[in-house]
Short mmCIF file of C-alpha atoms in Angstrom, two decimals:
data_model
loop_
_atom_site.label_atom_id
_atom_site.label_comp_id
_atom_site.label_asym_id
_atom_site.label_seq_id
_atom_site.Cartn_x
_atom_site.Cartn_y
_atom_site.Cartn_z
CA UNK K 6 0.00 0.00 0.00
CA UNK K 7 1.09 3.58 -0.60
CA UNK K 8 3.00 5.38 2.12
CA UNK K 9 2.48 9.02 1.10
CA UNK K 10 -0.60 11.24 0.91
CA UNK K 11 0.21 12.17 -2.67
CA UNK K 12 0.46 8.50 -3.66
CA UNK K 13 -2.94 7.79 -2.11
CA UNK K 14 -4.44 10.74 -3.96
CA UNK K 15 -2.83 9.52 -7.21
CA UNK K 16 -4.44 6.10 -6.72
CA UNK K 17 -7.87 7.70 -6.25
CA UNK K 18 -7.54 10.05 -9.21
CA UNK K 19 -6.19 7.29 -11.48
CA UNK K 20 -9.21 5.14 -10.69
CA UNK K 21 -11.63 7.98 -11.50
CA UNK K 22 -9.85 8.65 -14.79
CA UNK K 23 -9.77 4.94 -15.65
CA UNK K 24 -13.53 4.60 -15.17
CA UNK K 25 -14.27 7.74 -17.20
CA UNK K 26 -11.92 6.69 -20.03
CA UNK K 27 -13.49 3.23 -20.10
CA UNK K 28 -16.99 4.73 -20.30
CA UNK K 29 -16.07 7.12 -23.11
CA UNK K 30 -14.25 4.42 -25.08
CA UNK K 31 -17.15 1.97 -24.78
CA UNK K 32 -19.69 4.64 -25.74
CA UNK K 33 -17.67 5.47 -28.83
CA UNK K 34 -17.35 1.81 -29.80
CA UNK K 35 -21.12 1.39 -29.51
CA UNK K 36 -21.68 4.47 -31.69
CA UNK K 37 -19.27 3.11 -34.31
CA UNK K 38 -21.11 -0.21 -34.26
CA UNK K 39 -24.43 1.61 -34.74
CA UNK K 40 -23.11 3.28 -37.88
CA UNK K 41 -21.71 0.02 -39.24
CA UNK K 42 -25.01 -1.84 -38.87
CA UNK K 43 -27.12 1.07 -40.16
CA UNK K 44 -28.72 0.43 -43.53
CA UNK K 45 -30.25 3.87 -44.02
CA UNK K 46 -27.78 6.29 -45.60
CA UNK K 47 -29.53 9.38 -44.23
CA UNK K 48 -29.43 8.09 -40.66
CA UNK K 49 -25.75 7.08 -40.93
CA UNK K 50 -24.84 10.44 -42.46
CA UNK K 51 -26.48 12.25 -39.55
CA UNK K 52 -24.61 10.16 -36.96
CA UNK K 53 -21.21 10.38 -38.65
CA UNK K 54 -20.13 13.88 -37.45
CA UNK K 55 -20.90 13.09 -33.82
CA UNK K 56 -19.01 9.80 -33.97
CA UNK K 57 -16.02 11.46 -35.65
CA UNK K 58 -16.05 14.06 -32.88
CA UNK K 59 -16.09 11.31 -30.25
CA UNK K 60 -13.15 9.56 -31.95
CA UNK K 61 -11.19 12.83 -32.09
CA UNK K 62 -11.75 13.40 -28.37
CA UNK K 63 -10.46 9.90 -27.55
CA UNK K 64 -7.35 10.50 -29.65
CA UNK K 65 -6.77 13.90 -28.05
CA UNK K 66 -6.82 12.32 -24.58
CA UNK K 67 -4.54 9.45 -25.75
CA UNK K 68 -7.19 6.87 -24.99
CA UNK K 69 -6.67 5.60 -28.54
CA UNK K 70 -3.71 6.23 -30.84
CA UNK K 71 -3.96 9.08 -33.34
CA UNK K 72 -3.38 6.71 -36.28
CA UNK K 73 -6.14 4.40 -35.09
CA UNK K 74 -8.46 7.40 -34.90
CA UNK K 75 -7.57 8.35 -38.47
CA UNK K 76 -8.14 4.79 -39.67
CA UNK K 77 -11.52 4.58 -37.92
CA UNK K 78 -12.69 7.91 -39.35
CA UNK K 79 -11.56 6.95 -42.84
CA UNK K 80 -13.22 3.53 -42.80
CA UNK K 81 -16.47 4.92 -41.36
CA UNK K 82 -16.58 7.68 -43.98
CA UNK K 83 -16.02 5.15 -46.76
CA UNK K 84 -18.71 2.90 -45.32
CA UNK K 85 -21.27 5.71 -45.13
CA UNK K 86 -20.43 6.83 -48.66
CA UNK K 87 -20.94 3.29 -49.99
CA UNK K 88 -24.46 2.96 -48.51
#
């Protein structure tokens, strides 16, 4: 167990951040899945900007790698365009 006040605080703050990051990542993955299973082009086109924004936020916070974010955005855009 930690011996210093600052170490105890770091443990608490890391846990809060971990839970928030996990929630945001899972929410984004569910939104991506919703676009991939969508068959209506209009609906998918409406959802795309919000999902791209979510992906950008994850990349900005280093929850996902910047290249992975770029690959996800590119593949989703191609998918929506092909509907």
